[in-house]
Amino acid sequence: MNKIVVFATYFLVSLSQLNNLGYAQTKPVIDENVLYQQHCQTCHGKNRLGGHGPALLPGNLSRLKPVVAEKVINDGRPATQMPGFSSVLNQQQVTALVKFIYQPPTKAPQWNLTAIKNSHRMLVPTSQLPKKPTYQADIMNLFVVVESGDHHVTILNGDTFTPIHRFKSHYALHGGPKFSPDGRFVYFASRDGWVSKFDLYSLQTTAEVRVGLNTRNLAASADGYYLMAANYLPNTLVLLNSQDLSVKDIIPVSDGHGKPSRVSAVYTAPPRNSFIVALKDVKEVWEIPYNQQGANQLRQLSVLPEQSLLLPASPFTIKRIPVTDYLDDFFFDANYQHLVGTSRETHNGNVIQLDQGKKIASIPLTGLPHLGSGIYWTINKQSVMATPNIKKGIISIIDINNWKVIKEIPTEGPGFFIRSHKNSPYAWADVFFGPNKEKVHIIDKQQLEIIKTLAPMPGKNAAHVEFSKDGRYALLSVWDMDGALIVYDAKTLQEIKRLPMKKPSGKYNVYNKTHYAEGTSH
């Protein structure tokens, strides 16, 4: 027994000495880059720039929490090619991989003109497309439904509410699809930079190109000739020919002193024949005319553009509008004379008169208004706008004539979307954030009061309403893998139909979007 005690004492002393020297309990060294190359690079690219799978860079992953990323690596992602690795990697390795992909690369990745051109694919020549739809439906009353749960798109008949076609999209479509002026073609942009052109007549993707590594959104010119993509990474705007998605120009984005900026969003302003650009890191708003008429409008206003684009023979010029804060979320009035931009520092709405190229008013708004989802309508011949709020349970109603807040409507939590239609007496506002996420408020647009609250699937996030062409029906999404698209009679507010879908995050009516209809965001 004494020998055992002596040996145990010796062992404990030795172990203590090893601990003090740093030798004991040493965890195995994990090389995250080796792990990535062994298990991830085949799909996600050698430098994390994406391939069959999306790019794995901090900007692309900003909406995915690390704890969720660990779950995806362990269990895979349903309805995709992403397998689970729980039987291959231990938890320490998974955690190391997640830490690795959320770190910026030592060398900033580039995506230049050569890379864009090499990614271009013309899948169906224009000459082979039919001259009329291959099915019976009102093209203008179709809905394009983005199902983000399994990265698919459904084309829905807006008269019968029956699916016509469903197809796989690129990973994480972002910012809503855009349409050609006649409504025939739909243009999608994914967060990892892919722009796709889809033909609603033949129900097939006709072309695609990768314009960046982290793309925010896409805008289509009202004349139908151009598309412009806004990128976080690299800091560029990319101009495309809408016919075949061939690249026309790459515009590096920076201020007059060379400070680069991510691009928050790009919009089209049809009456102005121009694109409007929101910048994340520079205190400027850009206006870029996309045809000679738009360029002439700038000249008639005696505004001299300060910088030309890379095509000196084209009418494209940049009009830089200095602002006092970083504005990256825009609302436009009906004639596109004014934009209201969110200041995330002061939370105010900054009103920019585009013809004058300067700020003319500041709207005192608390919380964090989501102006990009704002809409407008008329009360007794008085134009008003309404905006939800991401941080506070209020809908702010603003008089567009004097830019004064005339009412704040209390809601059951912060919201993300508000929608209406010129033929509807109601606006629909979700309660996107917080414990009441399953609720949607119906607001009387004249009385400015909530007259009903819906909760179609308790416990599941209800959000984003879109109306049919005539405003007779309102379609509401339930954002869940076992979610649904719910059709309501927009007058009686009674449920008409429920279509099971995989997180239908957004739906877009062709007529409303091509006509920039009252009640929908632009």
XYZ file of C-alpha atoms in Angstrom:
522
model
C 0.000 0.000 0.000
C 2.872 2.385 0.852
C 4.413 1.769 -2.556
C 1.108 2.716 -4.217
C 0.865 5.914 -2.175
C 4.469 6.831 -3.019
C 3.880 6.174 -6.731
C 0.632 8.184 -6.768
C 2.348 11.072 -5.031
C 5.215 10.959 -7.523
C 2.756 10.870 -10.445
C 0.794 13.879 -9.175
C 3.973 15.892 -8.554
C 5.254 15.029 -12.036
C 1.928 15.981 -13.620
C 1.946 19.294 -11.762
C 5.469 20.022 -12.996
C 4.446 19.237 -16.579
C 1.434 21.514 -16.272
C 3.665 24.314 -15.034
C 5.947 23.804 -18.007
C 3.009 23.844 -20.438
C 3.374 20.222 -21.611
C 0.306 18.612 -20.104
C -3.269 18.878 -21.430
C -2.042 20.400 -24.702
C -4.793 20.446 -27.341
C -3.892 19.165 -30.775
C -2.968 21.935 -33.181
C -5.614 22.517 -35.857
C -4.660 24.055 -39.181
C -7.923 25.687 -40.300
C -6.637 26.316 -43.818
C -5.769 22.620 -44.251
C -9.225 21.674 -42.991
C -10.811 24.084 -45.434
C -8.810 22.790 -48.409
C -9.621 19.177 -47.494
C -13.348 19.568 -46.965
C -14.615 22.873 -48.418
C -12.617 24.216 -51.362
C -14.117 21.839 -53.948
C -17.474 23.618 -53.668
C -16.563 26.979 -52.160
C -13.365 27.759 -54.058
C -9.695 27.612 -53.145
C -9.702 31.189 -51.833
C -13.236 31.108 -50.397
C -14.537 33.047 -53.418
C -17.252 30.516 -54.198
C -17.896 27.954 -56.896
C -20.808 25.519 -56.851
C -21.339 26.781 -53.314
C -21.426 30.416 -52.162
C -18.389 32.517 -51.254
C -17.354 32.079 -47.607
C -16.244 35.585 -46.653
C -17.313 37.767 -43.712
C -19.406 40.058 -45.922
C -21.269 37.155 -47.495
C -21.856 35.551 -44.095
C -23.038 38.692 -42.316
C -26.624 37.416 -42.051
C -25.542 33.957 -40.830
C -24.652 33.724 -37.143
C -21.547 31.620 -36.361
C -23.587 29.245 -34.219
C -25.873 28.602 -37.208
C -22.839 28.126 -39.452
C -21.609 25.402 -37.072
C -24.962 23.676 -37.343
C -24.830 23.828 -41.158
C -21.344 22.269 -41.194
C -22.454 19.552 -38.792
C -25.856 18.743 -40.285
C -25.688 20.057 -43.865
C -28.287 22.255 -45.524
C -31.556 20.616 -46.683
C -32.402 20.676 -50.408
C -28.862 21.749 -51.364
C -25.604 20.014 -52.208
C -24.189 20.942 -48.790
C -23.595 17.660 -46.850
C -23.188 17.291 -43.115
C -19.703 16.715 -41.688
C -20.555 15.587 -38.140
C -19.262 12.084 -38.900
C -16.009 13.450 -40.361
C -15.117 16.451 -38.179
C -15.189 16.789 -34.410
C -16.681 19.842 -32.726
C -13.287 21.469 -32.188
C -12.559 21.234 -35.904
C -15.995 22.602 -36.818
C -15.521 25.561 -34.481
C -12.073 26.211 -35.978
C -13.520 26.140 -39.511
C -16.239 28.620 -38.589
C -13.678 30.954 -37.030
C -11.607 30.652 -40.214
C -14.379 31.542 -42.679
C -15.474 34.551 -40.616
C -11.974 36.037 -40.765
C -11.122 38.383 -43.668
C -8.456 36.966 -46.013
C -4.937 38.318 -45.680
C -5.153 39.616 -49.255
C -8.337 41.350 -50.335
C -10.012 39.245 -53.050
C -10.448 40.760 -56.491
C -13.119 40.258 -59.118
C -12.074 42.111 -62.251
C -13.256 42.462 -65.830
C -11.547 39.232 -66.919
C -13.190 37.263 -64.108
C -16.616 38.687 -64.987
C -16.212 37.891 -68.682
C -14.995 34.365 -67.932
C -18.071 33.709 -65.790
C -20.528 34.783 -68.485
C -22.790 32.056 -69.867
C -25.315 32.481 -72.660
C -27.609 29.512 -72.046
C -30.328 30.156 -74.631
C -29.745 32.440 -77.636
C -32.343 35.161 -78.036
C -33.153 33.869 -81.542
C -34.398 30.597 -80.022
C -36.919 32.182 -77.640
C -40.650 31.933 -78.446
C -42.643 34.966 -79.522
C -45.469 34.292 -77.053
C -45.931 32.470 -73.730
C -45.941 28.681 -73.804
C -48.885 28.565 -71.343
C -52.193 30.364 -70.695
C -51.991 33.158 -68.121
C -51.970 36.926 -67.782
C -48.246 37.695 -67.841
C -48.821 40.998 -66.074
C -50.545 39.282 -63.158
C -47.873 36.665 -62.532
C -46.099 36.563 -59.187
C -42.416 35.715 -58.921
C -42.025 34.065 -55.500
C -38.548 33.688 -53.993
C -38.403 30.660 -51.691
C -35.214 31.310 -49.748
C -35.619 28.207 -47.599
C -34.352 25.901 -50.330
C -33.184 28.504 -52.896
C -35.936 28.079 -55.466
C -38.250 30.423 -57.351
C -41.926 29.736 -58.063
C -43.829 31.414 -60.898
C -47.417 31.780 -59.687
C -50.576 32.487 -61.702
C -52.085 35.575 -60.055
C -55.615 34.787 -61.227
C -55.874 31.155 -60.119
C -53.064 31.144 -57.532
C -51.651 27.933 -58.930
C -47.920 27.430 -59.507
C -46.913 27.419 -63.182
C -43.238 26.572 -62.738
C -40.618 26.114 -60.010
C -36.862 26.205 -60.544
C -33.609 26.268 -58.568
C -31.951 29.660 -58.130
C -28.467 30.694 -57.138
C -27.743 30.752 -53.404
C -29.336 33.565 -51.362
C -31.118 35.798 -53.846
C -31.056 39.330 -52.545
C -32.873 42.588 -52.999
C -35.858 41.437 -55.033
C -35.918 40.585 -58.748
C -36.154 43.295 -61.395
C -38.132 43.204 -64.643
C -37.796 44.324 -68.245
C -40.250 47.139 -69.109
C -42.607 44.749 -70.941
C -42.560 42.304 -68.019
C -41.222 39.410 -70.064
C -37.794 39.012 -68.462
C -36.871 38.751 -64.790
C -33.380 39.588 -63.520
C -32.138 38.060 -60.264
C -29.056 38.924 -58.210
C -27.629 36.599 -55.555
C -25.612 37.664 -52.561
C -22.520 35.942 -53.960
C -22.631 37.965 -57.146
C -24.546 35.965 -59.755
C -26.940 37.843 -62.036
C -29.423 35.673 -63.960
C -31.920 36.459 -66.709
C -35.130 34.421 -66.773
C -37.673 34.343 -69.606
C -41.278 34.286 -68.385
C -42.515 33.197 -71.836
C -40.504 29.977 -72.083
C -39.844 29.546 -68.331
C -36.091 29.129 -68.590
C -32.910 30.923 -67.570
C -31.322 32.395 -70.681
C -28.061 33.925 -69.397
C -26.009 34.492 -66.263
C -22.841 36.222 -65.176
C -21.010 36.756 -61.904
C -20.522 40.476 -61.279
C -18.920 40.398 -57.823
C -18.208 38.456 -54.649
C -20.753 40.143 -52.363
C -23.541 41.822 -54.311
C -26.226 43.916 -52.656
C -28.868 44.393 -55.336
C -29.664 45.107 -58.965
C -31.471 47.876 -60.868
C -32.892 47.850 -64.403
C -33.068 50.980 -66.530
C -36.577 52.075 -67.512
C -35.619 52.034 -71.205
C -34.821 48.332 -70.920
C -31.232 48.503 -72.163
C -29.105 48.318 -69.018
C -28.722 46.634 -65.662
C -26.538 47.944 -62.871
C -25.310 45.784 -59.980
C -24.198 47.157 -56.613
C -21.298 45.399 -54.867
C -19.974 45.339 -51.327
C -17.009 43.305 -52.581
C -15.230 44.488 -54.582
C -16.204 48.161 -54.184
C -17.745 48.504 -57.635
C -20.803 49.152 -59.731
C -21.105 46.842 -62.736
C -23.024 47.890 -65.831
C -24.514 45.104 -67.963
C -26.247 44.857 -71.310
C -29.722 43.596 -70.410
C -30.051 41.607 -73.640
C -27.290 39.074 -72.977
C -25.801 40.173 -69.605
C -22.482 41.042 -71.232
C -20.462 43.520 -69.190
C -20.424 47.113 -70.442
C -18.426 48.771 -67.708
C -16.980 48.442 -64.217
C -17.097 51.565 -62.072
C -14.726 51.678 -59.068
C -16.551 53.399 -56.224
C -14.687 55.980 -54.165
C -14.932 59.603 -53.137
C -13.010 62.429 -54.767
C -9.982 61.655 -52.596
C -9.810 57.982 -53.481
C -11.465 56.609 -50.336
C -13.248 53.391 -51.462
C -16.798 52.530 -50.500
C -19.090 49.567 -50.448
C -22.286 50.136 -52.421
C -25.384 49.754 -50.262
C -27.885 49.727 -53.130
C -28.648 50.993 -56.618
C -32.096 52.152 -57.744
C -33.627 53.233 -61.026
C -35.446 56.582 -61.257
C -37.635 56.253 -64.393
C -38.727 59.909 -64.778
C -35.099 60.963 -64.492
C -33.690 58.276 -66.822
C -30.997 57.603 -64.256
C -29.666 55.269 -61.597
C -29.420 56.479 -57.990
C -26.652 54.951 -55.861
C -26.452 54.645 -52.073
C -22.926 54.399 -50.618
C -21.991 52.710 -47.357
C -18.647 54.343 -46.562
C -18.707 57.721 -48.341
C -20.921 60.703 -47.523
C -22.274 61.039 -51.046
C -25.269 60.035 -53.125
C -24.617 59.358 -56.809
C -26.917 59.939 -59.759
C -25.925 58.283 -63.037
C -28.030 58.967 -66.169
C -28.323 55.906 -68.398
C -29.201 57.542 -71.703
C -28.721 60.800 -73.543
C -32.046 62.142 -72.327
C -30.976 61.654 -68.715
C -27.615 63.303 -69.395
C -29.360 66.260 -71.045
C -31.633 66.619 -68.023
C -28.590 67.062 -65.806
C -27.122 69.632 -68.157
C -30.405 71.572 -68.317
C -30.323 71.758 -64.542
C -26.871 73.382 -64.866
C -25.355 70.563 -62.848
C -21.879 69.712 -64.096
C -20.996 66.064 -63.432
C -17.745 65.822 -61.512
C -16.529 62.496 -62.854
C -17.022 60.575 -66.077
C -17.363 56.823 -66.230
C -14.929 54.557 -68.026
C -16.747 54.884 -71.347
C -15.870 58.452 -72.373
C -17.909 58.249 -75.585
C -21.106 57.294 -73.719
C -23.642 59.620 -72.081
C -22.870 58.093 -68.678
C -21.655 60.564 -66.082
C -21.658 60.658 -62.301
C -23.349 63.478 -60.436
C -22.010 63.459 -56.880
C -24.345 64.820 -54.217
C -22.575 65.536 -50.906
C -24.528 64.611 -47.764
C -23.830 65.148 -44.091
C -24.057 61.503 -43.058
C -23.796 57.984 -44.465
C -27.118 57.262 -46.176
C -27.739 53.685 -47.257
C -31.505 53.126 -47.333
C -33.668 55.229 -49.677
C -37.323 56.161 -50.162
C -38.391 58.068 -53.305
C -41.462 60.220 -53.790
C -43.795 59.490 -56.709
C -42.072 61.731 -59.276
C -38.527 60.982 -58.088
C -37.795 64.601 -57.255
C -36.848 63.731 -53.685
C -35.206 60.877 -51.887
C -35.236 60.291 -48.154
C -32.188 58.479 -46.808
C -31.737 56.812 -43.432
C -28.945 58.091 -41.237
C -27.988 55.156 -39.033
C -26.023 57.428 -36.696
C -28.665 60.083 -36.026
C -31.674 57.939 -37.101
C -33.126 60.939 -38.917
C -34.542 60.962 -42.404
C -32.435 63.156 -44.667
C -34.432 64.669 -47.559
C -32.398 65.259 -50.732
C -33.810 67.366 -53.585
C -32.264 65.609 -56.582
C -32.550 68.470 -59.078
C -30.855 70.855 -56.673
C -28.429 68.176 -55.530
C -28.660 69.081 -51.870
C -30.337 68.300 -48.566
C -33.460 70.385 -47.945
C -34.923 68.877 -44.771
C -34.332 66.538 -41.860
C -37.129 64.338 -40.520
C -36.857 63.553 -36.775
C -37.333 59.780 -36.608
C -36.526 57.642 -33.586
C -35.413 54.016 -33.585
C -34.240 52.864 -37.016
C -36.743 53.547 -39.819
C -36.643 51.147 -42.776
C -37.162 53.780 -45.466
C -36.366 51.377 -48.313
C -39.653 49.658 -47.500
C -41.604 52.911 -47.254
C -44.722 53.563 -49.338
C -46.904 56.573 -50.156
C -50.603 57.339 -50.616
C -53.018 60.289 -50.448
C -55.211 61.508 -47.577
C -57.644 64.254 -48.639
C -55.338 65.235 -51.521
C -52.404 65.318 -49.106
C -49.485 63.034 -50.050
C -48.058 61.049 -47.168
C -45.412 58.386 -46.775
C -45.294 55.586 -44.226
C -42.220 53.772 -42.976
C -41.816 50.793 -40.633
C -39.149 50.784 -37.957
C -36.570 48.059 -37.380
C -35.928 48.962 -33.727
C -39.209 50.409 -32.451
C -42.819 49.257 -32.603
C -44.099 52.200 -34.654
C -45.198 53.124 -38.166
C -44.232 56.733 -38.908
C -46.588 58.753 -41.142
C -44.925 61.756 -42.817
C -46.428 64.653 -44.783
C -44.450 64.705 -48.037
C -45.288 68.381 -48.648
C -43.469 69.666 -45.579
C -41.620 66.507 -44.406
C -43.209 66.616 -40.960
C -44.171 63.543 -38.941
C -47.949 63.747 -38.559
C -48.487 60.506 -36.639
C -46.736 57.492 -35.149
C -48.929 54.379 -35.123
C -47.966 52.001 -32.271
C -47.453 48.369 -33.310
C -46.790 45.165 -31.367
C -43.091 45.253 -32.229
C -40.495 46.457 -34.738
C -41.339 45.756 -38.386
C -39.612 45.336 -41.713
C -42.193 45.697 -44.500
C -45.282 47.788 -45.205
C -47.314 47.374 -48.416
C -50.532 48.595 -50.007
C -52.228 49.174 -53.389
C -53.936 52.214 -54.880
C -57.244 50.271 -54.989
C -57.034 49.141 -51.371
C -58.121 51.165 -48.323
C -55.575 49.317 -46.197
C -51.830 49.115 -45.640
C -50.366 45.873 -44.292
C -47.436 46.065 -41.848
C -45.610 43.119 -40.309
C -44.133 42.783 -36.804
C -40.966 41.162 -38.094
C -38.791 41.388 -34.978
C -39.509 40.245 -31.451
C -41.976 37.893 -29.754
C -44.970 38.917 -31.900
C -43.374 38.032 -35.227
C -46.398 35.995 -36.341
C -48.618 39.115 -36.427
C -49.489 41.470 -39.269
C -51.357 44.743 -38.736
C -53.999 46.044 -41.149
C -54.022 49.859 -41.145
C -56.840 52.084 -42.406
C -55.010 54.508 -44.697
C -57.431 57.403 -44.115
C -58.017 57.059 -40.374
C -54.404 55.985 -39.710
C -55.537 53.345 -37.247
C -54.980 49.588 -36.968
C -58.344 47.972 -37.692
C -57.305 44.303 -37.545
C -54.331 42.095 -36.635
C -53.747 38.744 -38.318
C -51.683 35.794 -37.023
C -51.988 33.132 -39.735
C -49.453 30.623 -38.326
C -48.772 31.188 -34.602
C -45.096 31.169 -33.711
C -43.958 31.585 -37.311
C -42.720 34.828 -38.864
C -45.375 36.459 -41.086
C -43.990 39.154 -43.388
C -43.970 40.824 -46.809
C -47.288 41.430 -48.542
C -47.789 41.888 -52.276
C -51.040 42.686 -54.054
C -52.468 41.301 -57.268
C -52.489 43.571 -60.310
C -55.954 44.983 -59.568
C -55.477 45.084 -55.805
C -58.235 42.546 -55.178
C -56.000 40.070 -53.369
C -53.144 40.401 -50.896
C -50.507 37.669 -50.646
C -48.706 37.215 -47.319
C -45.609 35.108 -46.623
C -44.868 32.919 -43.625
C -41.067 32.803 -43.389
C -40.485 29.228 -42.283
C -39.153 26.032 -43.866
C -42.653 24.705 -43.291
C -44.125 28.029 -44.272
C -46.788 29.143 -46.688
C -48.006 31.750 -49.109
C -51.418 32.891 -47.892
C -53.908 34.598 -50.206
C -56.389 37.055 -48.661
C -59.339 38.940 -50.061
C -57.907 42.450 -49.744
C -61.355 43.958 -49.010
C -62.908 41.448 -46.578
C -59.545 40.308 -45.158
C -60.721 36.699 -45.337
C -58.254 33.937 -46.206
C -58.843 32.534 -49.711
C -56.050 30.009 -50.203
C -52.915 28.669 -48.531
C -49.983 27.290 -50.533
C -47.236 25.425 -48.584
C -43.772 26.800 -49.448
C -40.177 26.793 -48.199
C -39.724 30.203 -46.564
C -41.273 32.375 -49.316
C -39.345 35.483 -48.330
C -40.657 37.715 -51.106
C -43.190 37.763 -53.919
C -43.344 40.266 -56.748
C -46.252 41.055 -59.072
C -45.134 41.795 -62.628
C -47.604 44.651 -63.192
C -46.943 46.377 -59.879
C -43.187 46.200 -60.332
C -43.078 47.301 -63.984
C -45.492 50.184 -63.340
C -43.839 51.269 -60.052
C -47.305 51.037 -58.521
C -48.432 53.029 -55.530
C -48.116 50.957 -52.380
C -45.096 48.875 -53.376
C -41.471 49.745 -52.691
C -39.304 50.710 -55.647
